[in-house]
Amino acid sequence: MSRTSLLAGNWKMHTTTSEARQLAAAIANQPAPSNREVLLAPPMTALAVVGETVKNSNVLLGSQNICWEEQGAFTGEISPAMLKDVGGSMAIIGHSERRAIFAETDSLINQRVQGALKYGIIPILCIGETLEEREAGTTMTILEGQLRAGLVDTPLTSGADLVIAYEPVWAIGTGKTASTAQAQEVHLFIRGLLADIYQKDIADQIRILYGGSVNPANVDELMAQEDIDGALVGGAALKADSFLRIINYQ
Ligand code: 13P
């Protein structure tokens, strides 16, 4: 089963608009190898400028979160219509920082996933266990709970409409990466769950990204794994040379 790999940069709360324009231009000016997609997810203030910058390239634009309504009294949120207005097509949802720092719950995250799909935005649903959970041996239980809860009442006609990101919380921004064997084991487990929630043919189409200290030195080995279909990159996506190296993994 060949899935188009997706290399996504989550810029988190970084970049002024001029920094964002410069970084996006550096990425967009270097076409990715065929059968690879590249996504930039800048902060909200830079969505429009990055959208403009990548408009005539193959680089895709995404947001770091998304509301389930098109407009209304939702202070601090942006809607699928607003994202589409600036050229966006995907949204990161349920990132561990949203869950841990901003208390986003599985049911809120599920609402966001449903809303994104309803309005034609591809959700990138993030799941991941903490170090305590891994050490307690509950990794798979935690991941299964997050995945099933995030996908409640979320029918799919094509696996291309959904992306899952596995980001072990202990590997985010720490320089610690899950070993490729650990990551592949989890990705295979997630694909099995997706086959149970949907059907095998849909599960085989869904891209499962790995995230957590992905960098130029470890990307090749991660991307060589059967069920790792891409990367969700934080720190190493903030410099053009390192993100370009990641996009051009071997
Ligand atoms: P780092 O690549 O900085 O570890 O961040 C990963 C991440 O959280 C991407 O969403």
PDB file of C-alpha atoms and ligand atoms in Angstrom:
ATOM      1  CA  MET A   1       0.000   0.000   0.000  1.00  0.00           C
ATOM      2  CA  SER A   2       1.612   3.218  -1.009  1.00  0.00           C
ATOM      3  CA  ARG A   3       0.608   6.336   0.843  1.00  0.00           C
ATOM      4  CA  THR A   4       1.820   9.795  -0.138  1.00  0.00           C
ATOM      5  CA  SER A   5       4.121  10.826   2.667  1.00  0.00           C
ATOM      6  CA  LEU A   6       3.418  14.067   4.504  1.00  0.00           C
ATOM      7  CA  LEU A   7       6.142  16.225   6.038  1.00  0.00           C
ATOM      8  CA  ALA A   8       4.480  18.794   8.249  1.00  0.00           C
ATOM      9  CA  GLY A   9       6.047  21.707  10.095  1.00  0.00           C
ATOM     10  CA  ASN A  10       4.270  22.797  13.256  1.00  0.00           C
ATOM     11  CA  TRP A  11       5.689  26.213  13.941  1.00  0.00           C
ATOM     12  CA  LYS A  12       3.886  26.456  17.298  1.00  0.00           C
ATOM     13  CA  MET A  13       4.109  29.988  18.800  1.00  0.00           C
ATOM     14  CA  HIS A  14       7.048  31.107  16.667  1.00  0.00           C
ATOM     15  CA  THR A  15       7.639  33.570  13.820  1.00  0.00           C
ATOM     16  CA  THR A  16       6.672  37.133  13.167  1.00  0.00           C
ATOM     17  CA  THR A  17       5.019  37.705   9.814  1.00  0.00           C
ATOM     18  CA  SER A  18       8.283  38.661   8.137  1.00  0.00           C
ATOM     19  CA  GLU A  19      10.092  35.606   9.554  1.00  0.00           C
ATOM     20  CA  ALA A  20       7.180  33.449   8.439  1.00  0.00           C
ATOM     21  CA  ARG A  21       7.269  34.843   4.896  1.00  0.00           C
ATOM     22  CA  GLN A  22      10.995  34.194   4.647  1.00  0.00           C
ATOM     23  CA  LEU A  23      10.809  30.648   6.007  1.00  0.00           C
ATOM     24  CA  ALA A  24       7.807  29.730   3.836  1.00  0.00           C
ATOM     25  CA  ALA A  25       9.508  31.124   0.732  1.00  0.00           C
ATOM     26  CA  ALA A  26      12.666  29.127   1.408  1.00  0.00           C
ATOM     27  CA  ILE A  27      10.605  25.925   1.656  1.00  0.00           C
ATOM     28  CA  ALA A  28       8.337  26.684  -1.308  1.00  0.00           C
ATOM     29  CA  ASN A  29      11.277  27.527  -3.574  1.00  0.00           C
ATOM     30  CA  GLN A  30      12.676  23.996  -3.305  1.00  0.00           C
ATOM     31  CA  PRO A  31      10.193  21.558  -4.830  1.00  0.00           C
ATOM     32  CA  ALA A  32       9.767  18.356  -2.820  1.00  0.00           C
ATOM     33  CA  PRO A  33      10.469  14.988  -4.457  1.00  0.00           C
ATOM     34  CA  SER A  34       7.398  13.522  -6.139  1.00  0.00           C
ATOM     35  CA  ASN A  35       4.935  11.519  -4.068  1.00  0.00           C
ATOM     36  CA  ARG A  36       5.588  13.719  -1.025  1.00  0.00           C
ATOM     37  CA  GLU A  37       3.429  16.432   0.468  1.00  0.00           C
ATOM     38  CA  VAL A  38       4.739  19.314   2.532  1.00  0.00           C
ATOM     39  CA  LEU A  39       2.582  21.246   4.980  1.00  0.00           C
ATOM     40  CA  LEU A  40       3.358  24.405   6.939  1.00  0.00           C
ATOM     41  CA  ALA A  41       1.331  25.211  10.057  1.00  0.00           C
ATOM     42  CA  PRO A  42       2.299  28.725  11.165  1.00  0.00           C
ATOM     43  CA  PRO A  43       0.732  30.646  14.054  1.00  0.00           C
ATOM     44  CA  MET A  44      -2.628  32.289  13.307  1.00  0.00           C
ATOM     45  CA  THR A  45      -1.136  35.724  12.683  1.00  0.00           C
ATOM     46  CA  ALA A  46       1.017  34.315   9.870  1.00  0.00           C
ATOM     47  CA  LEU A  47      -1.556  32.084   8.157  1.00  0.00           C
ATOM     48  CA  ALA A  48      -2.433  34.694   5.544  1.00  0.00           C
ATOM     49  CA  VAL A  49       1.130  35.644   4.697  1.00  0.00           C
ATOM     50  CA  VAL A  50       2.241  32.020   4.456  1.00  0.00           C
ATOM     51  CA  GLY A  51      -0.846  31.251   2.340  1.00  0.00           C
ATOM     52  CA  GLU A  52       0.165  34.043  -0.055  1.00  0.00           C
ATOM     53  CA  THR A  53       3.779  32.883  -0.123  1.00  0.00           C
ATOM     54  CA  VAL A  54       3.043  29.236  -0.969  1.00  0.00           C
ATOM     55  CA  LYS A  55       0.092  29.952  -3.288  1.00  0.00           C
ATOM     56  CA  ASN A  56       1.796  28.937  -6.516  1.00  0.00           C
ATOM     57  CA  SER A  57       3.801  26.067  -5.071  1.00  0.00           C
ATOM     58  CA  ASN A  58       3.009  22.521  -3.966  1.00  0.00           C
ATOM     59  CA  VAL A  59       3.379  23.442  -0.320  1.00  0.00           C
ATOM     60  CA  LEU A  60       0.171  23.079   1.700  1.00  0.00           C
ATOM     61  CA  LEU A  61      -1.053  25.353   4.476  1.00  0.00           C
ATOM     62  CA  GLY A  62      -2.526  24.243   7.779  1.00  0.00           C
ATOM     63  CA  SER A  63      -3.584  25.716  11.086  1.00  0.00           C
ATOM     64  CA  GLN A  64      -2.585  24.580  14.570  1.00  0.00           C
ATOM     65  CA  ASN A  65      -6.200  24.258  15.682  1.00  0.00           C
ATOM     66  CA  ILE A  66      -9.682  24.754  14.249  1.00  0.00           C
ATOM     67  CA  CYS A  67     -13.228  25.444  15.481  1.00  0.00           C
ATOM     68  CA  TRP A  68     -16.257  23.376  14.436  1.00  0.00           C
ATOM     69  CA  GLU A  69     -18.439  26.314  13.445  1.00  0.00           C
ATOM     70  CA  GLU A  70     -18.048  28.572  10.420  1.00  0.00           C
ATOM     71  CA  GLN A  71     -18.496  31.791  12.424  1.00  0.00           C
ATOM     72  CA  GLY A  72     -19.897  33.107  15.668  1.00  0.00           C
ATOM     73  CA  ALA A  73     -19.137  33.871  19.289  1.00  0.00           C
ATOM     74  CA  PHE A  74     -16.012  31.737  19.739  1.00  0.00           C
ATOM     75  CA  THR A  75     -13.383  34.150  21.075  1.00  0.00           C
ATOM     76  CA  GLY A  76      -9.858  33.029  20.303  1.00  0.00           C
ATOM     77  CA  GLU A  77     -10.817  30.547  17.593  1.00  0.00           C
ATOM     78  CA  ILE A  78     -10.608  30.393  13.825  1.00  0.00           C
ATOM     79  CA  SER A  79     -13.106  28.627  11.584  1.00  0.00           C
ATOM     80  CA  PRO A  80     -12.708  26.235   8.660  1.00  0.00           C
ATOM     81  CA  ALA A  81     -14.017  29.008   6.372  1.00  0.00           C
ATOM     82  CA  MET A  82     -11.345  31.420   7.618  1.00  0.00           C
ATOM     83  CA  LEU A  83      -8.630  28.843   7.087  1.00  0.00           C
ATOM     84  CA  LYS A  84      -9.872  28.078   3.565  1.00  0.00           C
ATOM     85  CA  ASP A  85     -10.040  31.814   2.847  1.00  0.00           C
ATOM     86  CA  VAL A  86      -6.244  32.047   3.221  1.00  0.00           C
ATOM     87  CA  GLY A  87      -5.579  28.842   1.293  1.00  0.00           C
ATOM     88  CA  GLY A  88      -5.499  26.326   4.149  1.00  0.00           C
ATOM     89  CA  SER A  89      -6.554  22.704   3.773  1.00  0.00           C
ATOM     90  CA  MET A  90      -5.496  20.894   6.952  1.00  0.00           C
ATOM     91  CA  ALA A  91      -5.658  21.506  10.700  1.00  0.00           C
ATOM     92  CA  ILE A  92      -3.665  20.056  13.585  1.00  0.00           C
ATOM     93  CA  ILE A  93      -6.128  19.013  16.289  1.00  0.00           C
ATOM     94  CA  GLY A  94      -5.573  17.698  19.807  1.00  0.00           C
ATOM     95  CA  HIS A  95      -1.866  18.471  20.025  1.00  0.00           C
ATOM     96  CA  SER A  96      -0.519  17.433  23.432  1.00  0.00           C
ATOM     97  CA  GLU A  97       0.180  21.095  24.248  1.00  0.00           C
ATOM     98  CA  ARG A  98      -3.521  21.879  23.669  1.00  0.00           C
ATOM     99  CA  ARG A  99      -4.466  18.911  25.824  1.00  0.00           C
ATOM    100  CA  ALA A 100      -1.989  19.580  28.677  1.00  0.00           C
ATOM    101  CA  ILE A 101      -1.701  23.386  28.816  1.00  0.00           C
ATOM    102  CA  PHE A 102      -5.142  24.410  27.558  1.00  0.00           C
ATOM    103  CA  ALA A 103      -7.128  21.495  29.008  1.00  0.00           C
ATOM    104  CA  GLU A 104      -8.653  20.378  25.719  1.00  0.00           C
ATOM    105  CA  THR A 105     -10.608  17.189  26.291  1.00  0.00           C
ATOM    106  CA  ASP A 106     -11.170  14.220  24.016  1.00  0.00           C
ATOM    107  CA  SER A 107     -14.777  15.291  23.433  1.00  0.00           C
ATOM    108  CA  LEU A 108     -13.791  18.853  22.487  1.00  0.00           C
ATOM    109  CA  ILE A 109     -11.129  17.442  20.190  1.00  0.00           C
ATOM    110  CA  ASN A 110     -13.720  15.135  18.634  1.00  0.00           C
ATOM    111  CA  GLN A 111     -15.956  18.154  17.989  1.00  0.00           C
ATOM    112  CA  ARG A 112     -13.060  19.862  16.214  1.00  0.00           C
ATOM    113  CA  VAL A 113     -12.338  16.774  14.105  1.00  0.00           C
ATOM    114  CA  GLN A 114     -15.978  16.487  13.085  1.00  0.00           C
ATOM    115  CA  GLY A 115     -16.195  20.196  12.284  1.00  0.00           C
ATOM    116  CA  ALA A 116     -13.047  20.134  10.163  1.00  0.00           C
ATOM    117  CA  LEU A 117     -14.315  17.209   8.098  1.00  0.00           C
ATOM    118  CA  LYS A 118     -17.758  18.737   7.721  1.00  0.00           C
ATOM    119  CA  TYR A 119     -16.259  21.829   6.112  1.00  0.00           C
ATOM    120  CA  GLY A 120     -13.628  20.085   3.993  1.00  0.00           C
ATOM    121  CA  ILE A 121     -10.519  20.511   6.130  1.00  0.00           C
ATOM    122  CA  ILE A 122      -8.323  17.440   6.692  1.00  0.00           C
ATOM    123  CA  PRO A 123      -7.827  16.940  10.437  1.00  0.00           C
ATOM    124  CA  ILE A 124      -4.421  15.886  11.748  1.00  0.00           C
ATOM    125  CA  LEU A 125      -5.533  14.237  14.975  1.00  0.00           C
ATOM    126  CA  CYS A 126      -2.674  14.059  17.487  1.00  0.00           C
ATOM    127  CA  ILE A 127      -2.412  11.371  20.122  1.00  0.00           C
ATOM    128  CA  GLY A 128       0.399  10.438  22.476  1.00  0.00           C
ATOM    129  CA  GLU A 129       1.290   9.065  25.879  1.00  0.00           C
ATOM    130  CA  THR A 130       3.235  10.779  28.652  1.00  0.00           C
ATOM    131  CA  LEU A 131       6.419   9.363  30.160  1.00  0.00           C
ATOM    132  CA  GLU A 132       4.519   8.256  33.283  1.00  0.00           C
ATOM    133  CA  GLU A 133       1.998   6.421  31.115  1.00  0.00           C
ATOM    134  CA  ARG A 134       4.740   4.698  29.113  1.00  0.00           C
ATOM    135  CA  GLU A 135       6.580   3.672  32.270  1.00  0.00           C
ATOM    136  CA  ALA A 136       3.349   2.365  33.772  1.00  0.00           C
ATOM    137  CA  GLY A 137       2.872   0.168  30.695  1.00  0.00           C
ATOM    138  CA  THR A 138      -0.369   1.876  29.666  1.00  0.00           C
ATOM    139  CA  THR A 139       0.802   3.360  26.336  1.00  0.00           C
ATOM    140  CA  MET A 140      -1.509   1.323  24.116  1.00  0.00           C
ATOM    141  CA  THR A 141      -4.529   1.791  26.393  1.00  0.00           C
ATOM    142  CA  ILE A 142      -4.009   5.561  26.466  1.00  0.00           C
ATOM    143  CA  LEU A 143      -3.561   5.765  22.707  1.00  0.00           C
ATOM    144  CA  GLU A 144      -6.602   3.602  22.032  1.00  0.00           C
ATOM    145  CA  GLY A 145      -8.711   5.789  24.317  1.00  0.00           C
ATOM    146  CA  GLN A 146      -7.545   9.021  22.640  1.00  0.00           C
ATOM    147  CA  LEU A 147      -8.005   7.617  19.144  1.00  0.00           C
ATOM    148  CA  ARG A 148     -11.467   6.140  19.667  1.00  0.00           C
ATOM    149  CA  ALA A 149     -12.701   9.210  21.578  1.00  0.00           C
ATOM    150  CA  GLY A 150     -11.277  11.597  18.992  1.00  0.00           C
ATOM    151  CA  LEU A 151     -13.017   9.723  16.190  1.00  0.00           C
ATOM    152  CA  VAL A 152     -16.455   9.161  17.748  1.00  0.00           C
ATOM    153  CA  ASP A 153     -19.229   9.658  15.155  1.00  0.00           C
ATOM    154  CA  THR A 154     -16.680  10.480  12.482  1.00  0.00           C
ATOM    155  CA  PRO A 155     -17.514   8.448   9.388  1.00  0.00           C
ATOM    156  CA  LEU A 156     -15.062   8.545   6.494  1.00  0.00           C
ATOM    157  CA  THR A 157     -15.531   7.749   2.835  1.00  0.00           C
ATOM    158  CA  SER A 158     -11.811   7.900   2.130  1.00  0.00           C
ATOM    159  CA  GLY A 159      -8.772   7.434   4.323  1.00  0.00           C
ATOM    160  CA  ALA A 160      -7.210  10.390   2.515  1.00  0.00           C
ATOM    161  CA  ASP A 161      -9.552  12.679   4.501  1.00  0.00           C
ATOM    162  CA  LEU A 162      -7.877  11.996   7.837  1.00  0.00           C
ATOM    163  CA  VAL A 163      -4.316  12.096   9.169  1.00  0.00           C
ATOM    164  CA  ILE A 164      -3.232  10.771  12.568  1.00  0.00           C
ATOM    165  CA  ALA A 165      -0.095  12.018  14.310  1.00  0.00           C
ATOM    166  CA  TYR A 166       1.523   9.878  16.991  1.00  0.00           C
ATOM    167  CA  GLU A 167       3.530  12.173  19.230  1.00  0.00           C
ATOM    168  CA  PRO A 168       4.844  10.619  22.430  1.00  0.00           C
ATOM    169  CA  VAL A 169       4.721  13.554  24.857  1.00  0.00           C
ATOM    170  CA  TRP A 170       8.098  12.601  26.357  1.00  0.00           C
ATOM    171  CA  ALA A 171       9.738  12.983  22.939  1.00  0.00           C
ATOM    172  CA  ILE A 172       8.429  16.469  22.163  1.00  0.00           C
ATOM    173  CA  GLY A 173      11.088  19.159  22.347  1.00  0.00           C
ATOM    174  CA  THR A 174      13.283  16.938  24.525  1.00  0.00           C
ATOM    175  CA  GLY A 175      15.723  15.599  21.972  1.00  0.00           C
ATOM    176  CA  LYS A 176      14.509  12.090  22.869  1.00  0.00           C
ATOM    177  CA  THR A 177      12.946  10.208  19.993  1.00  0.00           C
ATOM    178  CA  ALA A 178      11.058   6.970  20.255  1.00  0.00           C
ATOM    179  CA  SER A 179      13.246   4.286  18.727  1.00  0.00           C
ATOM    180  CA  THR A 180      12.180   3.436  15.212  1.00  0.00           C
ATOM    181  CA  ALA A 181      11.050   0.037  16.485  1.00  0.00           C
ATOM    182  CA  GLN A 182       8.962   1.663  19.248  1.00  0.00           C
ATOM    183  CA  ALA A 183       7.420   4.072  16.755  1.00  0.00           C
ATOM    184  CA  GLN A 184       6.685   1.384  14.148  1.00  0.00           C
ATOM    185  CA  GLU A 185       5.087  -0.829  16.812  1.00  0.00           C
ATOM    186  CA  VAL A 186       2.760   1.980  17.861  1.00  0.00           C
ATOM    187  CA  HIS A 187       1.946   2.962  14.280  1.00  0.00           C
ATOM    188  CA  LEU A 188       1.011  -0.611  13.413  1.00  0.00           C
ATOM    189  CA  PHE A 189      -1.170  -0.749  16.529  1.00  0.00           C
ATOM    190  CA  ILE A 190      -2.888   2.503  15.499  1.00  0.00           C
ATOM    191  CA  ARG A 191      -3.500   1.188  11.981  1.00  0.00           C
ATOM    192  CA  GLY A 192      -5.084  -1.930  13.470  1.00  0.00           C
ATOM    193  CA  LEU A 193      -7.411   0.257  15.549  1.00  0.00           C
ATOM    194  CA  LEU A 194      -8.290   2.316  12.484  1.00  0.00           C
ATOM    195  CA  ALA A 195      -9.164  -0.885  10.637  1.00  0.00           C
ATOM    196  CA  ASP A 196     -11.480  -1.752  13.509  1.00  0.00           C
ATOM    197  CA  ILE A 197     -13.076   1.725  13.617  1.00  0.00           C
ATOM    198  CA  TYR A 198     -13.389   1.994   9.810  1.00  0.00           C
ATOM    199  CA  GLN A 199     -12.413  -0.801   7.409  1.00  0.00           C
ATOM    200  CA  LYS A 200      -9.056  -2.175   6.432  1.00  0.00           C
ATOM    201  CA  ASP A 201      -9.021  -0.479   3.022  1.00  0.00           C
ATOM    202  CA  ILE A 202      -9.731   2.913   4.644  1.00  0.00           C
ATOM    203  CA  ALA A 203      -7.191   2.288   7.423  1.00  0.00           C
ATOM    204  CA  ASP A 204      -4.583   1.458   4.793  1.00  0.00           C
ATOM    205  CA  GLN A 205      -5.105   4.897   3.209  1.00  0.00           C
ATOM    206  CA  ILE A 206      -4.870   6.928   6.434  1.00  0.00           C
ATOM    207  CA  ARG A 207      -1.501   8.549   6.936  1.00  0.00           C
ATOM    208  CA  ILE A 208       0.035   8.150  10.369  1.00  0.00           C
ATOM    209  CA  LEU A 209       2.741  10.718  11.108  1.00  0.00           C
ATOM    210  CA  TYR A 210       5.386  10.441  13.790  1.00  0.00           C
ATOM    211  CA  GLY A 211       6.247  13.509  15.850  1.00  0.00           C
ATOM    212  CA  GLY A 212       8.701  14.201  18.654  1.00  0.00           C
ATOM    213  CA  SER A 213      12.254  15.453  18.096  1.00  0.00           C
ATOM    214  CA  VAL A 214      12.283  14.510  14.415  1.00  0.00           C
ATOM    215  CA  ASN A 215      15.445  15.981  12.887  1.00  0.00           C
ATOM    216  CA  PRO A 216      17.736  15.588   9.873  1.00  0.00           C
ATOM    217  CA  ALA A 217      19.714  12.862  11.669  1.00  0.00           C
ATOM    218  CA  ASN A 218      16.828  10.531  12.487  1.00  0.00           C
ATOM    219  CA  VAL A 219      14.296  11.160   9.721  1.00  0.00           C
ATOM    220  CA  ASP A 220      15.666   8.616   7.240  1.00  0.00           C
ATOM    221  CA  GLU A 221      15.386   5.717   9.624  1.00  0.00           C
ATOM    222  CA  LEU A 222      11.928   6.762  10.824  1.00  0.00           C
ATOM    223  CA  MET A 223      10.617   7.165   7.291  1.00  0.00           C
ATOM    224  CA  ALA A 224      11.923   3.721   6.319  1.00  0.00           C
ATOM    225  CA  GLN A 225       9.338   2.108   8.599  1.00  0.00           C
ATOM    226  CA  GLU A 226       6.341   0.531   6.894  1.00  0.00           C
ATOM    227  CA  ASP A 227       3.663   2.340   8.907  1.00  0.00           C
ATOM    228  CA  ILE A 228       5.359   5.718   9.376  1.00  0.00           C
ATOM    229  CA  ASP A 229       3.881   7.874   6.641  1.00  0.00           C
ATOM    230  CA  GLY A 230       5.361  11.208   7.525  1.00  0.00           C
ATOM    231  CA  ALA A 231       6.541  13.494  10.277  1.00  0.00           C
ATOM    232  CA  LEU A 232       5.063  16.292  12.354  1.00  0.00           C
ATOM    233  CA  VAL A 233       8.072  18.435  13.090  1.00  0.00           C
ATOM    234  CA  GLY A 234       8.418  21.189  15.683  1.00  0.00           C
ATOM    235  CA  GLY A 235      11.835  22.708  16.365  1.00  0.00           C
ATOM    236  CA  ALA A 236      13.561  21.358  13.259  1.00  0.00           C
ATOM    237  CA  ALA A 237      10.857  22.915  11.045  1.00  0.00           C
ATOM    238  CA  LEU A 238      11.829  26.439  12.120  1.00  0.00           C
ATOM    239  CA  LYS A 239      15.032  26.478  10.088  1.00  0.00           C
ATOM    240  CA  ALA A 240      14.789  26.123   6.327  1.00  0.00           C
ATOM    241  CA  ASP A 241      17.894  23.965   5.948  1.00  0.00           C
ATOM    242  CA  SER A 242      16.894  21.393   8.536  1.00  0.00           C
ATOM    243  CA  PHE A 243      13.268  21.201   7.358  1.00  0.00           C
ATOM    244  CA  LEU A 244      14.395  20.895   3.726  1.00  0.00           C
ATOM    245  CA  ARG A 245      16.655  18.011   4.724  1.00  0.00           C
ATOM    246  CA  ILE A 246      13.689  16.361   6.445  1.00  0.00           C
ATOM    247  CA  ILE A 247      11.513  16.847   3.345  1.00  0.00           C
ATOM    248  CA  ASN A 248      14.264  15.257   1.275  1.00  0.00           C
ATOM    249  CA  TYR A 249      14.633  12.195   3.501  1.00  0.00           C
ATOM    250  CA  GLN A 250      16.283   9.238   1.809  1.00  0.00           C
TER     251      GLN A 250
HETATM  252  P1  13P B   1       9.636  18.855  18.297  1.00  0.00           P
HETATM  253  O1  13P B   1       9.909  18.363  16.893  1.00  0.00           O
HETATM  254  O2  13P B   1      10.176  20.181  18.608  1.00  0.00           O
HETATM  255  O3  13P B   1       9.965  17.790  19.290  1.00  0.00           O
HETATM  256  O4  13P B   1       8.024  19.044  18.376  1.00  0.00           O
HETATM  257  C1  13P B   1       7.208  18.024  17.957  1.00  0.00           C
HETATM  258  C2  13P B   1       5.806  18.508  17.899  1.00  0.00           C
HETATM  259  O5  13P B   1       5.185  18.736  18.921  1.00  0.00           O
HETATM  260  C3  13P B   1       5.216  18.733  16.580  1.00  0.00           C
HETATM  261  O6  13P B   1       3.853  18.943  16.672  1.00  0.00           O
END
